[in-house]
Tab-separated table of C-alpha atoms in Angstrom:
chain	number	residue	atom	x	y	z
A	1	MET	CA	-8.050	18.554	-11.721
A	2	SER	CA	-10.201	15.496	-12.224
A	3	PHE	CA	-9.862	12.018	-10.806
A	4	LYS	CA	-9.354	10.548	-14.279
A	5	GLU	CA	-6.539	12.999	-15.047
A	6	VAL	CA	-4.634	11.945	-11.959
A	7	ILE	CA	-4.951	8.190	-12.467
A	8	ALA	CA	-4.038	8.546	-16.153
A	9	VAL	CA	-0.602	10.010	-15.403
A	10	LYS	CA	2.218	7.768	-16.545
A	11	GLY	CA	3.652	5.820	-13.633
A	12	PHE	CA	0.627	6.219	-11.368
A	13	TRP	CA	-0.328	2.540	-11.156
A	14	LYS	CA	3.275	1.421	-10.902
A	15	SER	CA	3.689	3.737	-7.913
A	16	VAL	CA	0.484	2.370	-6.350
A	17	VAL	CA	1.767	-1.215	-6.586
A	18	ILE	CA	5.278	-0.396	-5.332
A	19	LEU	CA	3.953	1.627	-2.389
A	20	GLY	CA	1.389	-1.073	-1.615
A	21	ILE	CA	4.054	-3.789	-1.514
A	22	ALA	CA	6.293	-1.630	0.660
A	23	PHE	CA	3.380	-1.015	3.034
A	24	MET	CA	2.622	-4.740	3.268
A	25	LEU	CA	6.230	-5.591	4.056
A	26	ILE	CA	6.686	-2.868	6.652
A	27	TYR	CA	3.312	-3.582	8.278
A	28	ASN	CA	4.048	-7.298	8.604
A	29	VAL	CA	7.540	-6.713	10.013
A	30	ILE	CA	6.057	-4.365	12.628
A	31	ASP	CA	3.318	-6.897	13.396
A	32	LEU	CA	5.956	-9.619	13.706
A	33	LEU	CA	7.958	-7.435	16.097
A	34	PHE	CA	5.158	-6.239	18.367
A	35	SER	CA	2.825	-9.236	18.364
A	36	TYR	CA	5.296	-12.107	18.136
A	37	GLY	CA	8.610	-10.719	19.365
A	38	PHE	CA	10.291	-11.761	16.096
A	39	ASN	CA	9.204	-15.370	16.636
A	40	PHE	CA	8.864	-16.097	12.926
A	41	ASP	CA	7.682	-19.682	13.425
A	42	GLU	CA	4.734	-18.582	15.584
A	43	PHE	CA	3.886	-15.798	13.103
A	44	VAL	CA	3.828	-18.271	10.201
A	45	ALA	CA	1.855	-20.856	12.194
A	46	GLU	CA	-0.861	-18.355	13.090
A	47	LYS	CA	-1.057	-16.219	9.957
A	48	LEU	CA	-0.278	-18.672	7.182
A	49	SER	CA	-2.008	-21.861	8.249
A	50	GLY	CA	-5.295	-23.206	6.933
A	51	PRO	CA	-8.136	-20.751	6.298
A	52	MET	CA	-6.139	-17.910	7.871
A	53	LEU	CA	-3.815	-17.881	4.834
A	54	PHE	CA	-6.590	-16.713	2.514
A	55	ARG	CA	-7.702	-14.029	4.974
A	56	PHE	CA	-4.102	-12.903	5.538
A	57	LEU	CA	-3.398	-12.588	1.810
A	58	ILE	CA	-6.639	-10.779	0.965
A	59	ALA	CA	-6.281	-8.372	3.895
A	60	ASN	CA	-2.671	-7.579	3.012
A	61	ILE	CA	-3.330	-7.120	-0.695
A	62	LEU	CA	-6.415	-4.942	-0.179
A	63	GLY	CA	-4.823	-2.930	2.612
A	64	GLY	CA	-1.643	-2.385	0.638
A	65	LEU	CA	-3.436	-1.359	-2.531
A	66	ILE	CA	-5.820	0.988	-0.710
A	67	TYR	CA	-2.950	2.620	1.162
A	68	GLY	CA	-0.832	2.807	-1.995
A	69	PHE	CA	-3.689	4.271	-4.016
A	70	ILE	CA	-4.567	6.977	-1.497
A	71	VAL	CA	-0.995	8.132	-0.907
A	72	THR	CA	-0.048	7.979	-4.592
A	73	PHE	CA	-3.221	9.779	-5.646
A	74	LEU	CA	-2.553	12.624	-3.229
A	75	GLN	CA	1.093	12.874	-4.315
A	76	PHE	CA	0.292	12.910	-8.032
A	77	ARG	CA	-2.600	15.356	-7.575
A	78	SER	CA	-0.333	17.699	-5.642
A	79	LYS	CA	2.345	17.412	-8.311
A	80	LEU	CA	-0.127	18.158	-11.109
A	81	LYS	CA	-1.506	21.181	-9.234
A	82	ARG	CA	2.003	22.604	-8.802
A	83	GLU	CA	2.742	22.066	-12.493
A	84	LYS	CA	-0.492	23.836	-13.535
A	85	GLN	CA	0.268	26.777	-11.240
A	86	ARG	CA	3.680	27.229	-12.867
A	87	GLN	CA	2.159	27.535	-16.318
């Protein structure tokens, strides 16, 4: 089972993006809850103002895509291994 085989499976990249977006949303809601006590105005003022906006976006996009890629890769690799064992 090679790396290229796993990432070439239909639906792999779509799953990476969907899981990455879900991770970003859940992570930011948890951060909003624990760090700001659901004070959305303070969260926006600190995270989305000035130069912090660029850092916030890059960190969320990279973190989400890395998380999505790792989890999706492991899921698809496991699925392909099970399918090959059945044959």
